[in-house]
Short mmCIF file of C-alpha atoms in Angstrom, two decimals:
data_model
loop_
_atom_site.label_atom_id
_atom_site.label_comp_id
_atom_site.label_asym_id
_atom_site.label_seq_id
_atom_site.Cartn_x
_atom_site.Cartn_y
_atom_site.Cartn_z
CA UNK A 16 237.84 94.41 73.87
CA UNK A 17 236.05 96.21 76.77
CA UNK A 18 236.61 96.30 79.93
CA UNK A 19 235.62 93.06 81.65
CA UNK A 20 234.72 90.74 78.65
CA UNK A 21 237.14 88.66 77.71
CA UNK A 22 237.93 88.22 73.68
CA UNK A 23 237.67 84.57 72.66
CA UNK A 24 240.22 83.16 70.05
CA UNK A 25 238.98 79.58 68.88
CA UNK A 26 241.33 77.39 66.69
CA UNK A 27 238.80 75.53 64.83
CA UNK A 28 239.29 72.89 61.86
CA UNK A 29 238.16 69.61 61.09
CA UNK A 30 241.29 68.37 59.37
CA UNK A 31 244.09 66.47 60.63
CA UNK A 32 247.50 67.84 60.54
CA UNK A 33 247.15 71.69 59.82
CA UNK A 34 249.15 72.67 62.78
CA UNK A 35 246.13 73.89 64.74
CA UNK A 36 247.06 73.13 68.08
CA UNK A 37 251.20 74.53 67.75
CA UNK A 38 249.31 78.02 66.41
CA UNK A 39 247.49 77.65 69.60
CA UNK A 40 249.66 76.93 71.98
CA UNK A 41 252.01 79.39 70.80
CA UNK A 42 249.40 81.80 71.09
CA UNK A 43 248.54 81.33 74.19
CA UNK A 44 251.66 81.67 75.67
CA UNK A 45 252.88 84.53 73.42
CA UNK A 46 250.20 86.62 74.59
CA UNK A 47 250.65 86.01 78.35
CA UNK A 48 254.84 86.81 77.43
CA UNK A 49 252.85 90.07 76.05
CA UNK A 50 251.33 90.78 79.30
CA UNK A 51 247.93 89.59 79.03
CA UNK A 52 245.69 87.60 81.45
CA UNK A 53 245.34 84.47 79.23
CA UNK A 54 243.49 81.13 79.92
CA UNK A 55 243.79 77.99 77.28
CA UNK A 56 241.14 75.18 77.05
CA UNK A 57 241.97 72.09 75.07
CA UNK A 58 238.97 70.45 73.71
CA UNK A 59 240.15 67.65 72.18
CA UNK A 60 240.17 65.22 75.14
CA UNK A 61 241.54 62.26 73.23
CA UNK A 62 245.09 63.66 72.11
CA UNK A 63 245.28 67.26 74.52
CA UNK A 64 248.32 68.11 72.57
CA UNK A 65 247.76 71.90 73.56
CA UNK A 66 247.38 70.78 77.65
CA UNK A 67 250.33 68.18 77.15
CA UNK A 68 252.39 71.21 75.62
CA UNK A 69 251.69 73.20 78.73
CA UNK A 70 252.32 70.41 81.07
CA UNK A 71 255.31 70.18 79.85
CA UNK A 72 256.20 73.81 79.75
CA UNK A 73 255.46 73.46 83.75
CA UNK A 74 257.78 70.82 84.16
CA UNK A 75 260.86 72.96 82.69
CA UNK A 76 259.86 75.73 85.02
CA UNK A 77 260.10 73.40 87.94
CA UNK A 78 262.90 70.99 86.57
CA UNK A 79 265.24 74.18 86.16
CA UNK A 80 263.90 76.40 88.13
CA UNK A 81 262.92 79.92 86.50
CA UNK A 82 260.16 81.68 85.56
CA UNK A 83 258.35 81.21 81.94
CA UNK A 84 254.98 83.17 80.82
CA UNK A 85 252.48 80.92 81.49
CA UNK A 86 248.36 80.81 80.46
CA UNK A 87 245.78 79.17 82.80
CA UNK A 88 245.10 75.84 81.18
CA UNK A 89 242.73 73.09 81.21
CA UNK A 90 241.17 70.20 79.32
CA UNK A 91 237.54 70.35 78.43
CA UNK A 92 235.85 66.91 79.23
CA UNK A 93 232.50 66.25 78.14
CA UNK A 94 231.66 62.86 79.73
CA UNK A 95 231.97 65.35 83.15
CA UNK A 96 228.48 66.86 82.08
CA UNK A 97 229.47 70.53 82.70
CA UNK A 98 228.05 71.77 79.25
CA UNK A 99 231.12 73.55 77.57
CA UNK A 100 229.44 77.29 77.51
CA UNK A 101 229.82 76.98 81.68
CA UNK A 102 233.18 75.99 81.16
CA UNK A 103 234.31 78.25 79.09
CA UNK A 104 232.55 81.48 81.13
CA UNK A 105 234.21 79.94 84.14
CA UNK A 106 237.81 79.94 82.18
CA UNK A 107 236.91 83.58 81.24
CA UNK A 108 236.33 84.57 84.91
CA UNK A 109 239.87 85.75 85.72
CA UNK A 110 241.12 86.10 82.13
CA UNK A 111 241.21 88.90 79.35
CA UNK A 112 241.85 86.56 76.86
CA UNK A 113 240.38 82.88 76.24
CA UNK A 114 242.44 80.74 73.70
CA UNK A 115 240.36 77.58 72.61
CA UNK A 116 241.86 74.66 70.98
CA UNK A 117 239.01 72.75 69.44
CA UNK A 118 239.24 68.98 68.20
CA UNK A 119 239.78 68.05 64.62
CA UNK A 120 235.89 66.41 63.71
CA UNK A 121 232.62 67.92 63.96
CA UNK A 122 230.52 67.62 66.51
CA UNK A 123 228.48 69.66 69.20
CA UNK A 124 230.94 71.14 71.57
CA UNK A 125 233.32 72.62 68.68
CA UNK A 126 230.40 74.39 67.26
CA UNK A 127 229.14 76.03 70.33
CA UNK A 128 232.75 77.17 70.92
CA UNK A 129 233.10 78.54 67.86
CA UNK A 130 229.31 80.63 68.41
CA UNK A 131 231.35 82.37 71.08
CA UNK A 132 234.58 83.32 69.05
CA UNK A 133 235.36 86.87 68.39
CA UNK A 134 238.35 85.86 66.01
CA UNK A 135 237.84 82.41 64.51
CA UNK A 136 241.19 80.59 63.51
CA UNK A 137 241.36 78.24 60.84
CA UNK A 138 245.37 76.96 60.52
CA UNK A 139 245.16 75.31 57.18
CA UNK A 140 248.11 73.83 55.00
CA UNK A 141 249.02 75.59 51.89
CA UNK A 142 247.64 73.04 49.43
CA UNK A 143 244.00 72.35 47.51
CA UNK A 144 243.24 69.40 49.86
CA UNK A 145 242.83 71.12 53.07
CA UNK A 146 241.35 74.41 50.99
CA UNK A 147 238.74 71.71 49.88
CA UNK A 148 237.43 71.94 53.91
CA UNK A 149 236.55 75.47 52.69
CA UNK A 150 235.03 75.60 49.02
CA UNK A 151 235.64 73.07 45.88
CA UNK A 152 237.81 74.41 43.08
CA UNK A 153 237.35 73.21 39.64
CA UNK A 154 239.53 71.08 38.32
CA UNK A 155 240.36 72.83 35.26
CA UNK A 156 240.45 76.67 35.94
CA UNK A 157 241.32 76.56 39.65
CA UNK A 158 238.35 78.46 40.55
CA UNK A 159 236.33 78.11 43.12
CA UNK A 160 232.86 76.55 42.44
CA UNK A 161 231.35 76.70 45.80
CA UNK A 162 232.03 76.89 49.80
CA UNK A 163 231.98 73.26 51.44
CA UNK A 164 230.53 72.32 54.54
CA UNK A 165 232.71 73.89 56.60
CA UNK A 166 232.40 77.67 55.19
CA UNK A 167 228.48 76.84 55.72
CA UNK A 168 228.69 75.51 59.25
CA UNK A 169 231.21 79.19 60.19
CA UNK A 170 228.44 81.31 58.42
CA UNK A 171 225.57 79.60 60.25
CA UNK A 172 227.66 80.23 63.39
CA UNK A 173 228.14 83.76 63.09
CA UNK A 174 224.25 83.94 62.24
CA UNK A 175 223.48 82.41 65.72
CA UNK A 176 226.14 84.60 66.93
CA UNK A 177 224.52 87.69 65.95
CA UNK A 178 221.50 86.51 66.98
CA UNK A 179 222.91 86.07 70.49
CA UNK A 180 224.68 89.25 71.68
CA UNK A 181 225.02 91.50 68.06
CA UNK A 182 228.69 90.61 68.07
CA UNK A 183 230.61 89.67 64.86
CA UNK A 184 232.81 86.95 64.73
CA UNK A 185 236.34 87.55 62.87
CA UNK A 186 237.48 84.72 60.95
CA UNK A 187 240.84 83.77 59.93
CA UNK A 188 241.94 81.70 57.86
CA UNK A 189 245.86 81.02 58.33
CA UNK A 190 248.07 79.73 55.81
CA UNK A 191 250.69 77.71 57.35
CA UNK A 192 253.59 75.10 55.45
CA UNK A 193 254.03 77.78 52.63
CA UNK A 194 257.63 77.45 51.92
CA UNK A 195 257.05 73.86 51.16
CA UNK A 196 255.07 73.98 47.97
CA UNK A 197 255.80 74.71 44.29
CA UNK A 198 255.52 78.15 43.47
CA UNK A 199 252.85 77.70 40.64
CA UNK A 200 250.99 75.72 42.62
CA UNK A 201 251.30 78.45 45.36
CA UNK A 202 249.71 81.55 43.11
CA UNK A 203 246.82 78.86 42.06
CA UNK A 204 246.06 78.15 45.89
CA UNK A 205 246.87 81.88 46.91
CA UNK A 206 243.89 83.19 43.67
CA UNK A 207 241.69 80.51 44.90
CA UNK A 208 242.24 81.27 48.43
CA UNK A 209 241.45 84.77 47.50
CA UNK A 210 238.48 84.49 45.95
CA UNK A 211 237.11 82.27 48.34
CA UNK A 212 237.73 84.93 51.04
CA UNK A 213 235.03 87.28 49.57
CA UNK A 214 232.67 84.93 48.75
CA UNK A 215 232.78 83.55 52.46
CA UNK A 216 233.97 86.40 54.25
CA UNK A 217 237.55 85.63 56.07
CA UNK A 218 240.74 87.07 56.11
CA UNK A 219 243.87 85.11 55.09
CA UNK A 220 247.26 85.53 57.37
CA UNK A 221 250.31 83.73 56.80
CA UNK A 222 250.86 81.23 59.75
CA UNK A 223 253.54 79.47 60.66
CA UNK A 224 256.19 77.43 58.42
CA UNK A 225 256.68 74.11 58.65
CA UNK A 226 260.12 73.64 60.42
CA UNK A 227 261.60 70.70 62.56
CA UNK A 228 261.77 73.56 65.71
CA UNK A 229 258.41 73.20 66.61
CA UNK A 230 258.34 69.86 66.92
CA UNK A 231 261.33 69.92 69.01
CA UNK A 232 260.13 72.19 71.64
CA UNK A 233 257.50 70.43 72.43
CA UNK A 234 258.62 67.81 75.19
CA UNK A 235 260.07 70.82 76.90
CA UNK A 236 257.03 73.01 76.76
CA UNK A 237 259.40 76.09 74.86
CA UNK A 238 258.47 78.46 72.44
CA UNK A 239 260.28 80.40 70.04
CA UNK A 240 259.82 83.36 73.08
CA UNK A 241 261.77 81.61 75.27
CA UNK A 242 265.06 81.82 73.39
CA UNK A 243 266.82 82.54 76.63
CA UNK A 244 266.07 79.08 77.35
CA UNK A 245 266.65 77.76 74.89
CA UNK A 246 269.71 77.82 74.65
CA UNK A 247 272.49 78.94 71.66
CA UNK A 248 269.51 79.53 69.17
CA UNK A 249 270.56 79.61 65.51
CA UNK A 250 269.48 81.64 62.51
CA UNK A 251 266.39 79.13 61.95
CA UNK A 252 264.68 79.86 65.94
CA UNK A 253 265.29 83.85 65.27
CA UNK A 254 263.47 83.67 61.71
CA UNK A 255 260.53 81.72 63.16
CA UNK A 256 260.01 84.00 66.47
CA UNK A 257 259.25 87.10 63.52
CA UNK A 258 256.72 84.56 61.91
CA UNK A 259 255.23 83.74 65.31
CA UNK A 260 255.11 87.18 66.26
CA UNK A 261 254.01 88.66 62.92
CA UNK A 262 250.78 86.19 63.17
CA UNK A 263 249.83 87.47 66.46
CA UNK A 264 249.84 90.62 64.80
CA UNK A 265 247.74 89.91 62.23
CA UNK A 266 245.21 88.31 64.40
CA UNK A 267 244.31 92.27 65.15
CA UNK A 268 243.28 92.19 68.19
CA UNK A 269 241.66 95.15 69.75
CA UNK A 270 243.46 97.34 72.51
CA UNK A 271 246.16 95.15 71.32
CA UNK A 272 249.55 97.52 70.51
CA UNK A 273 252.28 95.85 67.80
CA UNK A 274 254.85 96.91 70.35
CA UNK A 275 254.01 94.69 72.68
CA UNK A 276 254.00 91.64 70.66
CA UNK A 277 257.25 92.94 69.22
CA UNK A 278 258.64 93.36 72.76
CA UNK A 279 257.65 89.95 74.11
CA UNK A 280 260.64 87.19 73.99
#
């Protein structure tokens, strides 16, 4: 990350349900806790679960009063006619880092957001459904046949990418809801997952579990940062702050030291 371009981190994937917009949100606000200038845009105009999580973050701060780590938010809205590459250069005016939330279909927006990623974000759950998005396994030996659609449409975006400024685009490929599946079935996902990572070029993270605490934060805003206000956080909050911080970390930023993830919360 040089001085005075801001690195883009776009949560992309077309399927429903893979905890896309929590990884983002938490993001987001993790990295301002961390320091950093940080704007959020959430694409997905119909639900805006990522804006409606920081709305409500901004009503805790005002209902009691203190002071939370807070990103620059907005919703993208296409039917406004400001094409989505001005409004995401204005959301990088003032930032250092741009966290994108994209919607969960295809369509023209999401793919020019993802052109200007530098680390491409793909929350999927554990399982050979959503790693279907990704490449088809065979049904017999669990291995992987071929990329699908949407390993094709990431490599033809980092092609136009290139094409545009040189720059590379990092993609990874999170693993979230582990703890919920069958251990054989784990290893089969975890080879296929594997192989499918060299053959398409990502990197694959472990994201975040699935556990009722998210879902519970939510109508206050709160992340597992703000355990302060939390209030009286058990065993379960402390074990999922080290996930959330340990897949900031392995996002690898650049200029980006471990302490300060550590640090923040």
């Amino acid at each position: 990350m040089t001085a005075g371009t801001p690195h883009f981190i776009v949560f992309a994937n077309e399927k429903g349900g893979s905890g896309k917009s929590t990884s983002a949100v938490h993001t987001a606000v993790a990295l301002a806790a961390a320091g950093r200038r940080v704007a959020a845009l959430d694409m997905d105009t119909r639900q805006r679960t990522l804006a409606r999580y920081l709305e409500n973050r901004q009503a805790t701060v005002r209902r009691l009063g203190i002071d939370l780590p807070m990103p620059a938010f907005d919703t993208f809205d296409p039917a406004k006619g400001i094409p989505i590459d001005v409004r995401l250069d204005a959301m990088a005016a003032d930032a250092e880092i741009v966290v994108v939330d994209t919607p969960g279909r295809d369509d023209v927006d999401a793919r020019a957001a993802i052109i200007r990623a530098d680390t491409l974000v793909t929350p999927i759950n554990d399982s050979f459904i959503d790693l279907d998005l990704i490449g088809q396994v065979d049904a017999e030996t669990y291995k992987v046949r071929r990329p699908s659609f949407y390993a094709e449409l990431v490599w033809e975006a980092r092609k136009q990418r290139g094409k545009r400024d040189g720059a590379t685009v990092d993609w990874v490929v999170l693993r979230n809801r582990l703890q919920h599946i069958e251990a054989r079935n784990m290893k089969r996902v975890a080879q296929a997952m594997g192989e499918l990572s060299k053959r398409v070029g990502f990197r694959v993270v472990p994201g975040l579990s699935e556990r009722v605490i998210f879902r519970e934060l939510f109508p206050k805003g709160l992340t597992l940062l703000d355990l302060a206000a939390i209030g009286e956080p058990g065993i379960a909050h402390v074990a999922a702050r080290q996930e959330l911080r340990e897949m900031i970390s392995s996002f690898a930023l650049p200029d980006w030291p471990a302490k300060r993830i550590a640090a923040a919360g």
